[in-house]
Coordinates of C-alpha atoms in Angstrom, one line a residue:
Chain A
A1 CA 3.0 -39.3 -59.6
Q2 CA 3.6 -36.5 -61.0
K3 CA 2.7 -32.6 -58.4
V4 CA 3.9 -28.8 -59.6
T5 CA 2.9 -25.8 -56.5
Q6 CA 3.1 -22.2 -57.8
A7 CA 2.8 -21.1 -54.3
Q8 CA 2.1 -17.3 -55.0
T9 CA -1.6 -17.7 -55.7
E10 CA -0.8 -13.0 -56.8
I11 CA 1.8 -11.0 -56.7
S12 CA 1.4 -7.7 -57.8
V13 CA 4.0 -5.8 -57.4
V14 CA 5.1 -1.4 -59.1
E15 CA 6.6 -1.8 -62.4
K16 CA 10.2 -1.4 -62.8
E17 CA 10.5 -3.9 -60.2
D18 CA 11.7 -6.7 -60.4
V19 CA 10.0 -9.8 -60.0
T20 CA 10.1 -13.6 -59.1
L21 CA 7.7 -16.7 -59.5
D22 CA 8.5 -20.2 -58.0
C23 CA 7.5 -23.4 -58.8
V24 CA 9.0 -26.4 -56.5
Y25 CA 7.5 -30.0 -58.4
E26 CA 7.6 -33.8 -57.4
T27 CA 8.0 -36.9 -60.2
R28 CA 9.8 -40.1 -59.7
D29 CA 11.1 -39.5 -62.9
T30 CA 15.0 -38.8 -63.6
T31 CA 14.5 -37.2 -66.3
Y32 CA 11.6 -35.3 -67.8
Y33 CA 10.7 -31.2 -68.8
L34 CA 10.2 -28.3 -67.7
F35 CA 8.1 -25.1 -68.5
W36 CA 6.6 -22.2 -68.3
Y37 CA 3.8 -20.3 -70.1
K38 CA 2.1 -17.5 -69.6
Q39 CA -1.9 -16.8 -70.6
P40 CA -3.0 -13.1 -70.6
P41 CA -6.8 -12.8 -71.0
S42 CA -6.9 -13.8 -74.4
G43 CA -6.5 -17.3 -73.2
E44 CA -3.8 -18.6 -75.1
L45 CA -1.1 -20.5 -73.5
V46 CA 2.0 -18.7 -74.5
F47 CA 5.0 -20.6 -73.9
L48 CA 7.8 -19.3 -72.5
I49 CA 10.5 -21.6 -72.1
R50 CA 11.2 -24.4 -71.7
R51 CA 13.9 -27.5 -69.4
N52 CA 15.6 -31.1 -69.9
S53 CA 16.5 -32.6 -66.3
F54 CA 19.6 -33.4 -67.9
D55 CA 20.7 -29.1 -68.3
E56 CA 20.9 -27.6 -64.4
Q57 CA 22.0 -24.5 -66.7
N58 CA 20.4 -21.4 -65.3
E59 CA 18.9 -19.6 -68.4
I60 CA 18.6 -15.6 -69.5
S61 CA 16.2 -14.0 -71.9
G62 CA 15.5 -10.6 -71.9
R63 CA 13.7 -9.6 -69.6
Y64 CA 13.5 -12.7 -68.2
S65 CA 15.4 -15.1 -67.1
W66 CA 15.2 -19.2 -64.8
N67 CA 16.3 -20.3 -62.4
F68 CA 16.3 -24.4 -62.0
Q69 CA 17.7 -26.2 -59.3
K70 CA 17.1 -29.9 -58.9
S71 CA 18.8 -30.0 -55.6
T72 CA 15.4 -28.9 -54.5
S73 CA 12.8 -29.5 -57.0
S74 CA 13.2 -25.8 -57.7
F75 CA 12.4 -24.3 -61.5
N76 CA 11.7 -20.4 -60.8
F77 CA 11.2 -17.6 -63.0
T78 CA 12.4 -14.1 -62.9
I79 CA 11.0 -10.9 -64.7
T80 CA 14.3 -8.1 -64.4
A81 CA 12.6 -4.1 -64.2
S82 CA 8.5 -5.6 -65.0
Q83 CA 6.4 -4.6 -67.2
V84 CA 2.5 -3.5 -67.4
V85 CA 2.8 -5.7 -70.7
D86 CA 4.1 -8.5 -68.6
S87 CA 0.4 -8.8 -66.3
A88 CA -0.2 -12.0 -66.8
V89 CA -0.4 -15.7 -65.3
Y90 CA 1.5 -18.2 -65.3
F91 CA 2.3 -21.5 -65.1
C92 CA 4.7 -24.0 -64.4
A93 CA 4.6 -27.7 -65.5
L94 CA 6.2 -30.8 -65.9
S95 CA 6.2 -33.9 -68.1
E96 CA 7.7 -37.3 -69.4
I97 CA 10.2 -37.0 -71.7
Q98 CA 9.1 -40.2 -73.4
G99 CA 6.1 -41.7 -73.7
A100 CA 2.8 -38.9 -74.6
Q101 CA 4.0 -36.1 -72.5
K102 CA 1.5 -35.0 -71.2
L103 CA 1.8 -31.8 -69.4
V104 CA 1.2 -31.5 -65.6
F105 CA 0.6 -28.0 -64.3
G106 CA 0.6 -26.1 -61.3
Q107 CA -2.4 -23.5 -60.1
G108 CA -0.7 -20.5 -61.7
T109 CA 0.4 -17.3 -60.6
R110 CA -1.7 -14.0 -61.2
L111 CA 1.3 -11.6 -61.6
T112 CA -0.3 -7.6 -61.6
I113 CA 2.6 -4.9 -63.1
N114 CA 1.2 -1.6 -62.3
P115 CA 1.9 1.1 -63.3
Chain B
K1 CA 2.0 -19.2 -90.2
A2 CA -0.9 -19.4 -88.4
G3 CA -1.2 -20.9 -85.0
V4 CA -4.0 -23.2 -83.7
T5 CA -7.6 -22.8 -84.6
Q6 CA -10.7 -23.0 -81.8
T7 CA -13.6 -23.6 -82.9
P8 CA -16.1 -22.0 -81.4
R9 CA -14.4 -19.2 -79.3
Y10 CA -17.7 -19.3 -77.0
L11 CA -21.1 -21.1 -76.5
I12 CA -23.4 -21.8 -73.9
K13 CA -25.1 -25.5 -73.4
T14 CA -28.2 -26.6 -70.9
R15 CA -26.8 -29.8 -68.5
G16 CA -28.2 -33.0 -71.0
Q17 CA -26.4 -31.5 -73.8
Q18 CA -23.6 -32.3 -76.1
V19 CA -21.6 -30.3 -77.1
T20 CA -18.3 -30.8 -80.3
L21 CA -15.5 -28.6 -80.0
S22 CA -12.7 -28.2 -83.0
C23 CA -9.7 -28.2 -83.4
S24 CA -7.2 -27.1 -86.0
P25 CA -3.3 -27.4 -85.3
I26 CA -0.1 -25.9 -86.5
S27 CA 0.1 -27.1 -90.1
G28 CA 2.9 -29.8 -89.8
H29 CA 2.2 -30.7 -86.5
R30 CA 0.3 -34.6 -85.8
S31 CA 0.0 -34.0 -81.9
V32 CA -2.7 -33.0 -80.9
S33 CA -3.7 -32.6 -76.4
W34 CA -6.7 -31.1 -75.1
Y35 CA -7.1 -29.6 -72.0
Q36 CA -9.8 -28.7 -69.5
Q37 CA -8.6 -25.6 -67.3
T38 CA -11.4 -24.3 -64.0
P39 CA -11.0 -21.5 -62.1
G40 CA -11.2 -24.9 -59.4
Q41 CA -9.7 -27.6 -61.1
G42 CA -6.6 -25.7 -62.9
L43 CA -5.3 -27.0 -66.6
Q44 CA -6.0 -30.8 -66.4
F45 CA -4.6 -32.7 -69.5
L46 CA -8.0 -34.6 -71.2
F47 CA -6.4 -36.2 -73.9
E48 CA -4.1 -36.3 -76.8
Y49 CA -3.7 -37.7 -80.2
F50 CA -1.0 -38.1 -83.1
S51 CA -2.3 -40.0 -86.4
E52 CA -6.3 -40.6 -85.6
T53 CA -4.7 -42.3 -82.5
Q54 CA -5.6 -41.7 -79.0
R55 CA -2.4 -41.9 -77.3
N56 CA -3.1 -40.9 -73.7
K57 CA -6.0 -40.4 -71.3
G58 CA -6.2 -38.2 -68.5
N59 CA -9.1 -38.7 -65.9
F60 CA -11.7 -37.6 -67.4
P61 CA -15.8 -39.6 -67.3
G62 CA -16.3 -42.1 -70.4
R63 CA -18.8 -38.2 -71.8
F64 CA -15.5 -36.6 -73.4
S65 CA -14.0 -38.1 -76.8
G66 CA -12.4 -37.0 -78.9
R67 CA -11.2 -37.8 -82.6
Q68 CA -8.0 -37.1 -84.9
F69 CA -8.8 -37.0 -89.0
S70 CA -5.9 -38.1 -91.5
N71 CA -5.3 -33.9 -92.2
S72 CA -4.6 -33.8 -88.5
R73 CA -7.9 -31.6 -87.4
S74 CA -9.1 -32.7 -83.9
E75 CA -12.6 -32.8 -82.3
M76 CA -13.4 -33.9 -78.7
N77 CA -16.9 -34.5 -77.8
V78 CA -18.9 -33.8 -74.1
S79 CA -22.0 -36.2 -74.3
T80 CA -25.0 -35.7 -71.6
L81 CA -22.7 -32.0 -70.1
E82 CA -23.6 -31.5 -66.6
L83 CA -22.7 -27.6 -64.9
G84 CA -19.5 -28.2 -63.7
D85 CA -18.4 -29.0 -67.2
S86 CA -17.9 -25.5 -68.3
A87 CA -14.6 -24.4 -68.6
L88 CA -11.5 -23.3 -71.1
Y89 CA -10.2 -25.8 -73.5
L90 CA -7.7 -25.1 -74.7
C91 CA -6.1 -27.2 -77.9
A92 CA -2.1 -27.9 -78.2
S93 CA -0.3 -29.1 -81.2
R94 CA 3.4 -30.2 -81.6
P95 CA 5.2 -30.7 -84.7
L96 CA 7.4 -33.4 -82.7
E97 CA 5.9 -37.5 -81.6
T98 CA 7.9 -37.0 -78.4
G99 CA 9.2 -33.8 -77.0
G100 CA 8.9 -29.7 -78.1
E101 CA 6.2 -27.3 -76.8
L102 CA 2.8 -27.4 -76.9
F103 CA 1.4 -24.5 -78.9
F104 CA -2.1 -23.5 -77.4
G105 CA -5.0 -22.2 -79.4
E106 CA -7.2 -18.9 -78.1
G107 CA -9.7 -22.1 -76.2
S108 CA -13.2 -22.8 -76.0
R109 CA -15.3 -21.0 -73.0
L110 CA -18.2 -24.0 -73.0
T111 CA -20.7 -21.9 -70.2
V112 CA -23.4 -25.2 -69.4
L113 CA -26.9 -23.2 -67.7

């Protein structure tokens, strides 16, 4: 069975600090997708990134970066120079590549950026 | 391009009633999925539809059902509501049959009294 663990339930930092959100996953599939979503107070899940298990290259998008390490089954997310607008709940998720691809979500990390 | 639209956004029901939630996917998207979000269980997959066919179903009782219409709009129904059905119900759509990220709506928040 697939499982995603986000051990950090809540994180609170001061604006401009760097912050890393941890994600560890379990799957028996050899190929899979990993995702990060952001959930602001409005409720909708906002897509941030999708990573194919074939591609272990790290990715950077502005202040956001992701570190995928297949050897440790981790897909961590770092926000550099955090801003108050980054405050939200962040979810890591896993899905198979073939088939209907339901997402298996972690429990989420509530990130609060204080001014 | 309009996003995923869910109606109603908020609703209150009493135990034993039934409820129908509606989801209009992004234009051109043919795959629609539903998820339930509760504080205790987190985000859980309910079911997915593609071209009016249910392709996958999560571990929920038969009281939870859904359907998809020819225009890709989807509805989910919960019968004989229980207090534990109080949740945010999120709909998501995807353009492809396989692969690709899901685009989520803002959800329908159901409160069962």
